[in-house]
Short mmCIF file of C-alpha atoms in Angstrom, two decimals:
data_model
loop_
_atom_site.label_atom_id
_atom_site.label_comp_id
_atom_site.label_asym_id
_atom_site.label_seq_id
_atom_site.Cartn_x
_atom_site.Cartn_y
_atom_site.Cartn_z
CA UNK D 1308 25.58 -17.69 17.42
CA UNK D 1309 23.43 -18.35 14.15
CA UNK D 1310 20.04 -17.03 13.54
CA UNK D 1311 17.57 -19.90 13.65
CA UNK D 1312 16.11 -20.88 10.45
CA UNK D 1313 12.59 -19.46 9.34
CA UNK D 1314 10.39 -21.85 9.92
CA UNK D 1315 8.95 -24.38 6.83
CA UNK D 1316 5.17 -23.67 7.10
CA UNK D 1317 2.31 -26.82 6.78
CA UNK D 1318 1.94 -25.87 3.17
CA UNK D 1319 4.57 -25.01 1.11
CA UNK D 1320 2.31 -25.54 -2.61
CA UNK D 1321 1.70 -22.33 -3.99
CA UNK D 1322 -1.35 -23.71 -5.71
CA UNK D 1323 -2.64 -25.22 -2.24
CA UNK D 1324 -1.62 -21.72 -0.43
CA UNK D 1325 -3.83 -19.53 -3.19
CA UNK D 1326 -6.62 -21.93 -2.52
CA UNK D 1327 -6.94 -20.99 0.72
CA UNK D 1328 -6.51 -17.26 0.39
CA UNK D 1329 -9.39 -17.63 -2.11
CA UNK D 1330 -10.94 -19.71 0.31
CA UNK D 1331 -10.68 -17.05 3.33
CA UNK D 1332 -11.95 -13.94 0.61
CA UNK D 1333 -15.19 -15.70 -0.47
CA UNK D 1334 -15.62 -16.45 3.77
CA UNK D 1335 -15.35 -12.58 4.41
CA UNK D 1336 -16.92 -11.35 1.67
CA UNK D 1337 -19.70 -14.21 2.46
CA UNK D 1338 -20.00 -13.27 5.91
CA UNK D 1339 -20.20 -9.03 5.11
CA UNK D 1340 -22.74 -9.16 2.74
CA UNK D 1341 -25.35 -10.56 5.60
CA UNK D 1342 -28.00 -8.37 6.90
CA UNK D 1343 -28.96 -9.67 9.92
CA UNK D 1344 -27.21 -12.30 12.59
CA UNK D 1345 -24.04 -12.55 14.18
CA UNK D 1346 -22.36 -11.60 11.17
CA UNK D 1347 -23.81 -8.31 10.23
CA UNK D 1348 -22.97 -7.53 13.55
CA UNK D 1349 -19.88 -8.22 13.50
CA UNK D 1350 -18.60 -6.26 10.19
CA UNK D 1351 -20.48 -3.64 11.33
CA UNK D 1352 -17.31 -3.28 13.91
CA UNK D 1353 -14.85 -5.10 11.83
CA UNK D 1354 -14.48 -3.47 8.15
CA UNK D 1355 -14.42 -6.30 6.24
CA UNK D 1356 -11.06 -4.99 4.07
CA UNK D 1357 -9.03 -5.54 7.36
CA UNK D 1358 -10.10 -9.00 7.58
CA UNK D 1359 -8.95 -9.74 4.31
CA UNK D 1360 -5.33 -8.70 5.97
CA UNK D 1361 -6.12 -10.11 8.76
CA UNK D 1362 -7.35 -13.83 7.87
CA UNK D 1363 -3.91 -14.88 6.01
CA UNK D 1364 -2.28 -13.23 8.78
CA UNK D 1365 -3.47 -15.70 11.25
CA UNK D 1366 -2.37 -18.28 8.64
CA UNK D 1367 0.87 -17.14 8.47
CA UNK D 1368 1.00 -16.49 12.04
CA UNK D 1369 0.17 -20.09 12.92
CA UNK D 1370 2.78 -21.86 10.31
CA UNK D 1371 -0.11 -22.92 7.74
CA UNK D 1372 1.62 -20.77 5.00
CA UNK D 1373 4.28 -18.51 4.75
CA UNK D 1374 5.90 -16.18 2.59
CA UNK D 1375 9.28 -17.10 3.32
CA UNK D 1376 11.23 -20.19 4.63
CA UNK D 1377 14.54 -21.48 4.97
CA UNK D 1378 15.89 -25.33 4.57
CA UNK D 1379 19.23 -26.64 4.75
CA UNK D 1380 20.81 -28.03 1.98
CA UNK D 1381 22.79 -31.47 2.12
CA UNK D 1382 26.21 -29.37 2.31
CA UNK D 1383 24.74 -27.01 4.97
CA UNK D 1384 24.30 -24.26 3.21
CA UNK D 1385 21.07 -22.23 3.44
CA UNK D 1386 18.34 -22.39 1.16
CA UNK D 1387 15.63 -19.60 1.25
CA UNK D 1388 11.97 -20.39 -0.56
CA UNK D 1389 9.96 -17.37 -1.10
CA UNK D 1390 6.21 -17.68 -2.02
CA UNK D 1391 5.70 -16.33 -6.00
CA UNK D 1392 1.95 -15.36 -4.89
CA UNK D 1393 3.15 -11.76 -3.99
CA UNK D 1394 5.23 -11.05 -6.83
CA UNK D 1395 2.01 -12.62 -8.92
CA UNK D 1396 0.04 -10.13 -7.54
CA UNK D 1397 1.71 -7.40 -7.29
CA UNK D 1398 3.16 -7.89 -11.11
CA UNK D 1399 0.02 -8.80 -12.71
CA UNK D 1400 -3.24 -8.00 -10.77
CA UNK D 1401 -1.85 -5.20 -9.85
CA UNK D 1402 -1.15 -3.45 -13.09
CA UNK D 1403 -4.48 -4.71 -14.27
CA UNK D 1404 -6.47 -3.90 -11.45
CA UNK D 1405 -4.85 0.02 -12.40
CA UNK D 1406 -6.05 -0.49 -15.52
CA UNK D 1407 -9.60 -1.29 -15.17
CA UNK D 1408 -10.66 0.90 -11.82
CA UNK D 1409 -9.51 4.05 -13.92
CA UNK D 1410 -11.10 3.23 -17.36
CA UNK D 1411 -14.18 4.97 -16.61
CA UNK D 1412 -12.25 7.49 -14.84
CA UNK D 1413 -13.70 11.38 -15.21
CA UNK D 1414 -10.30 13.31 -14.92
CA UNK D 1415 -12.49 16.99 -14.80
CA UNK D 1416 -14.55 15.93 -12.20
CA UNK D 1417 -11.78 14.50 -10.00
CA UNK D 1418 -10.17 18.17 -11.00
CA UNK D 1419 -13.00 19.92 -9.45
CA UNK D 1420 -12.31 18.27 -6.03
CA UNK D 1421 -9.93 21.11 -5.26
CA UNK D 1422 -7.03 21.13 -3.88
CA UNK D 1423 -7.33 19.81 -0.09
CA UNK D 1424 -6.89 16.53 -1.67
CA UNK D 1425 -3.14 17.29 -2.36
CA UNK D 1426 -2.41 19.31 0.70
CA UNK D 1427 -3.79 16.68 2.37
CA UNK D 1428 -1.40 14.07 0.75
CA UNK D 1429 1.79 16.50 1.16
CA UNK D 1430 0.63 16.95 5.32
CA UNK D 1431 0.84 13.02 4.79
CA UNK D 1432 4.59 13.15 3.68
CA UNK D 1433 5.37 15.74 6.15
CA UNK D 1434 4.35 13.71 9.19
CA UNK D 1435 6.27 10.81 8.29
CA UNK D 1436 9.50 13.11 7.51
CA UNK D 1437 9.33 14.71 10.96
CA UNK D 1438 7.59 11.88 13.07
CA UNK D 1439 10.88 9.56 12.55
CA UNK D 1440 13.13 12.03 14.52
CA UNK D 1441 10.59 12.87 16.78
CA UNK D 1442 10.12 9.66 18.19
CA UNK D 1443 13.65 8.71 17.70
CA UNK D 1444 14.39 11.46 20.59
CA UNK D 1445 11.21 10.33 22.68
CA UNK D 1446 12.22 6.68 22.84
CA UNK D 1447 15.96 7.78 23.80
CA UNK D 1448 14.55 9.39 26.86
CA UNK D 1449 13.54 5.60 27.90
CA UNK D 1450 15.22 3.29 26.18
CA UNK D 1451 18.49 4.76 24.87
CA UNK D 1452 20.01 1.06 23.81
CA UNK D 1453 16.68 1.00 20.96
CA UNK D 1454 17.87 4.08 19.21
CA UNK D 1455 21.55 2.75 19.23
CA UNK D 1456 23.72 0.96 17.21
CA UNK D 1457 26.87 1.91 15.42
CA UNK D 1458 28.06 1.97 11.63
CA UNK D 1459 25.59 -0.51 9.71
CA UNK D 1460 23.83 -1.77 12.52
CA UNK D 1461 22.43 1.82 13.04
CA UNK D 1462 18.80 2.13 14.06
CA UNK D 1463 18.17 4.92 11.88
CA UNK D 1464 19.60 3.41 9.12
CA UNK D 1465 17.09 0.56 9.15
CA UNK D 1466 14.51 2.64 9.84
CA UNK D 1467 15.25 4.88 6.99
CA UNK D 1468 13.52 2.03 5.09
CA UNK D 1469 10.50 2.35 7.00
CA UNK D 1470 10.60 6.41 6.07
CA UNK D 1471 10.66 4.95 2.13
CA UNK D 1472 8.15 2.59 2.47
CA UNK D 1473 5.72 5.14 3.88
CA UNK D 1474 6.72 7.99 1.79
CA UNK D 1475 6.54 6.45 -1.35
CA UNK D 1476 6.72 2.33 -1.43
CA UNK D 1477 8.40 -0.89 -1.75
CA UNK D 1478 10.15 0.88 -4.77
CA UNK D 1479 11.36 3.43 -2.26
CA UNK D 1480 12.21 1.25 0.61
CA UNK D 1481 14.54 -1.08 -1.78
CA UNK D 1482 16.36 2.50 -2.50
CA UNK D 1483 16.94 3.33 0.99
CA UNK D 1484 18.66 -0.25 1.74
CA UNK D 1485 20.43 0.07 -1.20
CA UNK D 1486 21.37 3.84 0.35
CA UNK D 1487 22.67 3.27 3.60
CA UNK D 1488 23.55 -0.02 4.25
CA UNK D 1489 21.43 -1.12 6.93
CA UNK D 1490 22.54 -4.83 8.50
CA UNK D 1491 21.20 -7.13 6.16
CA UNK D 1492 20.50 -9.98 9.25
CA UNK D 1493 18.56 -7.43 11.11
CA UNK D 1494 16.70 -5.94 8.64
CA UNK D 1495 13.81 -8.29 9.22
CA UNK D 1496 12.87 -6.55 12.02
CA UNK D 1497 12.44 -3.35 10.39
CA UNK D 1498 10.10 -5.06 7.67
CA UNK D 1499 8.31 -6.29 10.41
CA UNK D 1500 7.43 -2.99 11.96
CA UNK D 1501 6.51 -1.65 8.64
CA UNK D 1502 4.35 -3.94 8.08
CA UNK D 1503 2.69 -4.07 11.68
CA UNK D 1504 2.65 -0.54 12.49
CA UNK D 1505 1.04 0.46 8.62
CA UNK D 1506 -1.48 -2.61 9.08
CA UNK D 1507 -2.67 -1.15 12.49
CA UNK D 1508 -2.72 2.22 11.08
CA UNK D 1509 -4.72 1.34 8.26
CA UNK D 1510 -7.43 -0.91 10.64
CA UNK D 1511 -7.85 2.39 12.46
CA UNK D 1512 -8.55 4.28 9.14
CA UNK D 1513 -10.87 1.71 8.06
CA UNK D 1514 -13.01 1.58 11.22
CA UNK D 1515 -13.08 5.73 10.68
CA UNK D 1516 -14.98 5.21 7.26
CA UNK D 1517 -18.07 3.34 9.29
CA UNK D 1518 -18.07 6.73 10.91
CA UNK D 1519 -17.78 9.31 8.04
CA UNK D 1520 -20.17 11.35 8.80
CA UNK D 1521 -19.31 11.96 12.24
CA UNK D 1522 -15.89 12.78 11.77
CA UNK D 1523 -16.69 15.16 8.70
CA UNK D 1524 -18.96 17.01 11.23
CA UNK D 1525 -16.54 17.22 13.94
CA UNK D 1526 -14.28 18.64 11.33
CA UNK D 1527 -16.66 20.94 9.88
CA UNK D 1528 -16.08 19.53 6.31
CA UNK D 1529 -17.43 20.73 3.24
CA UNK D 1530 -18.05 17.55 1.60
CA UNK D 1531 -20.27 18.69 -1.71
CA UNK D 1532 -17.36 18.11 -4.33
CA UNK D 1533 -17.38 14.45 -3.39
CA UNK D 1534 -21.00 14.01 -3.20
CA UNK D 1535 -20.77 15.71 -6.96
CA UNK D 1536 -18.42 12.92 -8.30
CA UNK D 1537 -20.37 10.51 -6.59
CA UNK D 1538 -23.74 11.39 -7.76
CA UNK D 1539 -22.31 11.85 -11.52
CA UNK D 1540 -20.45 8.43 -11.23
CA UNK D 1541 -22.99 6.87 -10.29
CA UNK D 1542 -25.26 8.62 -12.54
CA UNK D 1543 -22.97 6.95 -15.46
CA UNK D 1544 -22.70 3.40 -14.01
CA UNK D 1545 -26.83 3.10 -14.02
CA UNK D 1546 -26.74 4.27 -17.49
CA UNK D 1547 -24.22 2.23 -18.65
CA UNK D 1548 -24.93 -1.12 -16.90
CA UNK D 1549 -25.51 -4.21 -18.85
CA UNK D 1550 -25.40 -8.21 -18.54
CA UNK D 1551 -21.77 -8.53 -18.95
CA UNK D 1552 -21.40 -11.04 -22.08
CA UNK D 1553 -18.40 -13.40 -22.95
CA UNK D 1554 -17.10 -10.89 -25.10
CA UNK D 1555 -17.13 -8.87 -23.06
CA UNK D 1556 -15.02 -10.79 -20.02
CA UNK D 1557 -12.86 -10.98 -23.58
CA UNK D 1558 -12.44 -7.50 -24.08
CA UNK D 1559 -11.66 -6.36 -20.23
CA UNK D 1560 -9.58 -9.08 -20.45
CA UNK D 1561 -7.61 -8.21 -23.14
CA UNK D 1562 -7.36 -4.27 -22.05
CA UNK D 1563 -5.84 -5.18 -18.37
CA UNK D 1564 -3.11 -7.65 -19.46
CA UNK D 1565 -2.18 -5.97 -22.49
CA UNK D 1566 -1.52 -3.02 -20.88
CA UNK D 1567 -0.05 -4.67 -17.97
CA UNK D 1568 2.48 -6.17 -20.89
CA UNK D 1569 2.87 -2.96 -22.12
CA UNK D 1570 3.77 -1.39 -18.86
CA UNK D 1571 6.47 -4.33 -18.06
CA UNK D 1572 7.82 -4.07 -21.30
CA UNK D 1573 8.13 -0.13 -21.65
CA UNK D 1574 8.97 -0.41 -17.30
CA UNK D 1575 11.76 -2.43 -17.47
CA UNK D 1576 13.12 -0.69 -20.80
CA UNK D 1577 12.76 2.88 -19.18
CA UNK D 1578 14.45 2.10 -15.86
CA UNK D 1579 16.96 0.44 -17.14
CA UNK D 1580 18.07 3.35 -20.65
CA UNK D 1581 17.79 6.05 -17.70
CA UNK D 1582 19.96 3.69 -15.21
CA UNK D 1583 22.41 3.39 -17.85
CA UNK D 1584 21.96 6.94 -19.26
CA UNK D 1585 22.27 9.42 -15.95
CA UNK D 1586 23.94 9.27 -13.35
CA UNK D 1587 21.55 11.26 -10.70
CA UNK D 1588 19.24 7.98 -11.68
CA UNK D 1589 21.87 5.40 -11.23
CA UNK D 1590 22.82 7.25 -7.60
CA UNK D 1591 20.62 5.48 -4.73
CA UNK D 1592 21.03 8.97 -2.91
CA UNK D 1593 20.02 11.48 -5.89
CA UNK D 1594 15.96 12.72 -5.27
CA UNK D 1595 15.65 11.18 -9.53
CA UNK D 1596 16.53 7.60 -8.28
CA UNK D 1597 13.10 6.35 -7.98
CA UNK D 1598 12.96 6.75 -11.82
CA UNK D 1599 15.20 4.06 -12.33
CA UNK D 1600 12.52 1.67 -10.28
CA UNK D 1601 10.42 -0.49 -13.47
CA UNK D 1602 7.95 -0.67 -10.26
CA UNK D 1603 7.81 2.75 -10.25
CA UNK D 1604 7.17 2.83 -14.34
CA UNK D 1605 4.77 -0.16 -14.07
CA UNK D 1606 2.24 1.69 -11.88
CA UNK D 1607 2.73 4.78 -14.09
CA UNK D 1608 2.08 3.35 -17.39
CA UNK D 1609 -0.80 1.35 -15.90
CA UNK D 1610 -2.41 4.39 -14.42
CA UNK D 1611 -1.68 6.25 -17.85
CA UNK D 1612 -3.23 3.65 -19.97
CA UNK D 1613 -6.22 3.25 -18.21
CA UNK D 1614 -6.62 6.77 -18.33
CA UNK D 1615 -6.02 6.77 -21.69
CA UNK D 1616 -9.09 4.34 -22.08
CA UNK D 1617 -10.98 6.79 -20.41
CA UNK D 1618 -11.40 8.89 -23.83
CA UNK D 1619 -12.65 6.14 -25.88
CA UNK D 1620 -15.73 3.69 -25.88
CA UNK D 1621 -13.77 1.38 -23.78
CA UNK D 1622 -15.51 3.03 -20.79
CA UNK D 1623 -18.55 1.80 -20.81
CA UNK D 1624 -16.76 -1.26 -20.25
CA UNK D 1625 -17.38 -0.09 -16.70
CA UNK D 1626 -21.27 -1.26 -17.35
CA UNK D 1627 -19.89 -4.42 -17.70
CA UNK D 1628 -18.12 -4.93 -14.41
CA UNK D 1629 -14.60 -3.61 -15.61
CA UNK D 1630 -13.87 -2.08 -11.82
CA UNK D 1631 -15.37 -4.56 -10.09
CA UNK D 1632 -13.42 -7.26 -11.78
CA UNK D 1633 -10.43 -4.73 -10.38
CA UNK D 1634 -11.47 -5.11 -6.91
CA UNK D 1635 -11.38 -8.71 -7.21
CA UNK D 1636 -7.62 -8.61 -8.36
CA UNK D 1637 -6.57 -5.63 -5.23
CA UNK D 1638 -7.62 -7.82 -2.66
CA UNK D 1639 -6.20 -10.95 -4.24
CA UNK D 1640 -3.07 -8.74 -3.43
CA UNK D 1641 -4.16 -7.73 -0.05
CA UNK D 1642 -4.47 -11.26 1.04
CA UNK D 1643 -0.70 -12.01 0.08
CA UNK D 1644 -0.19 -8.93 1.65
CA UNK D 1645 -1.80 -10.57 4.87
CA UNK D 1646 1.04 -13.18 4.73
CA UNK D 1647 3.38 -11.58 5.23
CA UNK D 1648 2.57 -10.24 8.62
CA UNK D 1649 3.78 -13.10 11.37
CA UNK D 1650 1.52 -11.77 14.29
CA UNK D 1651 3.49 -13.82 16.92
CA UNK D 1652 6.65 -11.49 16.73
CA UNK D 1653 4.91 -8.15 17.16
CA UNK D 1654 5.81 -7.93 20.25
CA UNK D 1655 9.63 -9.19 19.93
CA UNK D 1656 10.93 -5.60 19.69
CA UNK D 1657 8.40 -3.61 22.17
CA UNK D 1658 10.96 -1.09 21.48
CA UNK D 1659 11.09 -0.57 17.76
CA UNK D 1660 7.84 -1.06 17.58
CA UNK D 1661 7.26 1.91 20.04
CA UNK D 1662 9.26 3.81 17.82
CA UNK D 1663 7.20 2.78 15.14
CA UNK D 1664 3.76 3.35 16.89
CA UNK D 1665 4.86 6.80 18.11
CA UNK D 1666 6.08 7.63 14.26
CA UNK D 1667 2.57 6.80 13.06
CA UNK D 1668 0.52 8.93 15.76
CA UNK D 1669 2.60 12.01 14.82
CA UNK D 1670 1.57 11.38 10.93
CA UNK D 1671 -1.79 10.78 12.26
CA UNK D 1672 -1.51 13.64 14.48
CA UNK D 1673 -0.50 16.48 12.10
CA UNK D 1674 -3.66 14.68 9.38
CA UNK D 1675 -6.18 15.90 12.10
CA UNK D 1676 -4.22 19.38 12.43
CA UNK D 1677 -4.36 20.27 9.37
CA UNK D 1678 -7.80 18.63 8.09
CA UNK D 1679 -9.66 20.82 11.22
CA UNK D 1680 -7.69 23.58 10.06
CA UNK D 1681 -8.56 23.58 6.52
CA UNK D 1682 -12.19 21.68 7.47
CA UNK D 1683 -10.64 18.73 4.69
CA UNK D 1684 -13.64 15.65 4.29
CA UNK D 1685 -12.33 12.54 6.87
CA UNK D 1686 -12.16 10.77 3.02
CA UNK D 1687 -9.24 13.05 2.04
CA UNK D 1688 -7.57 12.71 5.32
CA UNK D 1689 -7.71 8.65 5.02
CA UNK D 1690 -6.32 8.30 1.32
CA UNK D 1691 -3.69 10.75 1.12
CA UNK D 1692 -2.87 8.76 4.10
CA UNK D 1693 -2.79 5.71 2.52
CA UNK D 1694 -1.48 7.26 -0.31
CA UNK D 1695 1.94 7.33 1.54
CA UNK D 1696 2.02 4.47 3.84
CA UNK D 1697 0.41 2.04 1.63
CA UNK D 1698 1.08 3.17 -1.97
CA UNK D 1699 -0.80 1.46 -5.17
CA UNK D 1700 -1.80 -1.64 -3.10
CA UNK D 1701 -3.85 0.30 -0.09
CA UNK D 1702 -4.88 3.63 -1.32
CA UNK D 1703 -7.40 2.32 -4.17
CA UNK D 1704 -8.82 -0.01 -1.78
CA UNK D 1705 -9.34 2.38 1.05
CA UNK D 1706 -10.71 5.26 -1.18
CA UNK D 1707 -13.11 2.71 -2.05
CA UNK D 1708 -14.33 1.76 0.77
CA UNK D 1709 -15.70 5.43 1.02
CA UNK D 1710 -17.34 5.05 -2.75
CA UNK D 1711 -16.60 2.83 -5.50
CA UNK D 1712 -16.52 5.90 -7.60
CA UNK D 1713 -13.52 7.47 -5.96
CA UNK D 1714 -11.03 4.39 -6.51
CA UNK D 1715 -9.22 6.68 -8.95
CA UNK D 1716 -8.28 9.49 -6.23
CA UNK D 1717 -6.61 6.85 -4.67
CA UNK D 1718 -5.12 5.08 -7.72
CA UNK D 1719 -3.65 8.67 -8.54
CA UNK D 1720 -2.10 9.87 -5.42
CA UNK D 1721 -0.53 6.78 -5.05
CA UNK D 1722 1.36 7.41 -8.11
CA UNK D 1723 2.62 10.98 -6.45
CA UNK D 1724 3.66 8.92 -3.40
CA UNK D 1725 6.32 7.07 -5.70
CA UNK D 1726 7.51 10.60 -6.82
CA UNK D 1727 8.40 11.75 -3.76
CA UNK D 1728 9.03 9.00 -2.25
CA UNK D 1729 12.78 9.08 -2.66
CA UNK D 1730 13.40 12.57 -1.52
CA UNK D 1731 11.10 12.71 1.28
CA UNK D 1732 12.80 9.70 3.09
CA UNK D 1733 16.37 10.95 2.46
CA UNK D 1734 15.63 14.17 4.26
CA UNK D 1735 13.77 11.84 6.67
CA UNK D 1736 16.92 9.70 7.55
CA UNK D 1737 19.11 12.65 7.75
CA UNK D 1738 17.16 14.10 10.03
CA UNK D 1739 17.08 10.51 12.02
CA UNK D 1740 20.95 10.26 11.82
CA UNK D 1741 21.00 13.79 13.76
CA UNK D 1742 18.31 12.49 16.66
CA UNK D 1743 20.25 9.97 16.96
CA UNK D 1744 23.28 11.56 17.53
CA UNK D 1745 21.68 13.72 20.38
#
């Protein structure tokens, strides 16, 4: 019996399909920036960043657009179409949107936010490492058939992927596919769950940040560092603020692409001399594969670049709009995010998706743990959360939501999540392969 065919959505144009995305932004942003009425209400529940998932979701959901599709050709065989607004975005804002939220970056005061930050980040990893197996062996108590599967049909094999998405990121997932074989026809389910279980996780986070406050005094956090970088952000922006010119569009134009050519160009060169050059690269299950990754590279030589900036006059570009015109391009990229998730099938596999739900409360779980234990701000808790299950594309966006000022934090543990990305999800899926096997 053949799979059915993915489904050819109502609009298939690119052109038309960015449009509408654009279309749904301006609507939510439109909508959140009222004061009174039903809709200041209603993102007072609803954080607006989850309904910049959430719109092109429905569209996708409902067969308006899609990210894939599949049509027949006239000998039979199977054609695949694959939107080019994701790769867009996650090529070319991306990079640039790096470039220009850490431009007026202030590396000393970021510093002086101690350490919590990274132990926070680390608890991150740890939870997603051990959370795998543990619910592995919870769901076998139930459902022993979901944990199943031999050779490359495996569950923990495809969920291995999972473990590299949230560890690290797409980079990291592609390595883990590429490691251990997972059944190529049923590996949509596994994307599915990834993308599901991390979007619910992330709404969750979001509706935390209306409630800061709270949660830092429940956890008894000491939350002056922040407030510091904050206040002396902030303290810059005012002083620095102008009426952005046409030169100066020019110039912040001409710093994020040409570093985003830069960082393709030096990427793909440095992936592929190391490929060629070492062998613990060019092994899919050596801990130094994700430097073979130009994704991997890209990010990095963004993030470098714009901190780079940083230490000339091309800061007080940030008067001008510089990370705002960032924003703009992350959730351009959060919106094709949104298409890929097909709400409809969530609940296709209740029992990989219980796997995956029960996965993300233990990384949840242990966050709490340890941020009561060490009394870590709810803010650190939420990004070096991010910071592994979303990578470059979440974390920025998240950490501002909290402040515009700390986009950076974000924007640099991110990077950290693609360097141990790798070796985190190997030990995760060996681990996995052992529950299983119980």
């Amino acid at each position: 019996m053949t799979e059915p065919l993915l489904p050819t959505p109502l609009i298939t144009d690119d052109t038309v399909v960015f449009g509408l995305l654009a279309l749904c932004l301006g609507f939510i942003f439109y909508g959140s920036s009222k004061n009174t009425g039903f809709w200041s209400k209603f993102y007072g529940i609803v954080p607006g960043v989850l309904m910049c998932y959430l719109l092109p979701g429905i569209l996708a959901s409902t067969g308006i657009v899609a990210e894939k599709w599949e049509t027949l050709s006239e000998t039979g065989e199977i054609i695949t179409h694959t939107s080019s607004l994701y790769y867009v975005a996650s090529r070319y804002l991306l990079p640039a949107a790096l470039v220009l939220m850490t431009l007026s970056i202030d590396l000393k005061a970021i510093m002086n936010l101690g350490s919590k930050a990274l132990i926070m980040f680390l608890t991150g990893s740890l939870g997603i490492i051990i959370g795998g197996p543990i619910a592995i062996l919870i769901v076998s108590i139930f459902s022993p058939d979901t944990v199943g599967g031999n050779d490359f049909d495996a569950i923990w094999r495809g969920l291995s992927t999972i473990a590299g998405s949230w560890i690290g990121g797409g980079a990291n997932q592609a390595a883990m596919y590429e490691i251990f074989k997972y059944n190529p026809e049923k590996y949509g389910a596994m994307v599915l769950v990834d993308i599901v279980v991390a979007n619910i996780w992330m709404a969750v986070i979001l509706l935390g940040v209306g409630r800061t406050k709270q949660i830092d005094k429940w956890l008894k956090a000491d939350t002056s560092a922040i407030e510091t970088l904050k206040v002396k952000v902030t303290a810059f922006a005012e002083k620095i603020t102008r009426v952005p010119t046409l030169k100066d569009y020019m110039m912040m134009l001409c710093f994020a692409f040409t570093a985003t050519g830069i960082a393709h160009f030096f990427g793909n060169n440095i992936s592929a001399m190391l490929t060629n050059s070492f062998e613990s690269v060019r092994d899919q299950k050596s801990f130094l594969s994700f430097l073979g990754s130009s994704f991997f590279w890209m990010v990095v030589i963004a993030t470098a670049a714009g901190i780079a900036l940083s230490f000339t006059k091309a800061k007080n570009y940030e008067g001008a709009g510089a990370s705002k015109i960032g924003g703009m391009f992350i959730y351009l990229l959060v919106a094709t995010i949104g298409m890929k998730m097909d709400l409809g099938k969530v609940l296709e596999n209740p029992g990989l998706i219980a796997i995956g739900f029960i996965w993300i409360s233990i990384h949840a779980g242990l966050l709490i743990l340890v941020a009561k234990l060490i009394k870590a701000p709810f803010f650190f808790l939420a990004v070096g959360s991010q910071a592994n299950v979303g990578g470059a594309a979440s974390a920025p966006v998240v950490a501002a939501e909290f402040h515009p000022s700390l986009t950076s934090v974000g924007v640099l543990l991110a990077v950290f999540g693609y360097v141990v990305g790798t070796g985190g999800a190997l030990l995760c899926a060996y681990l996995m392969e052992v529950a299983s096997a119980l």
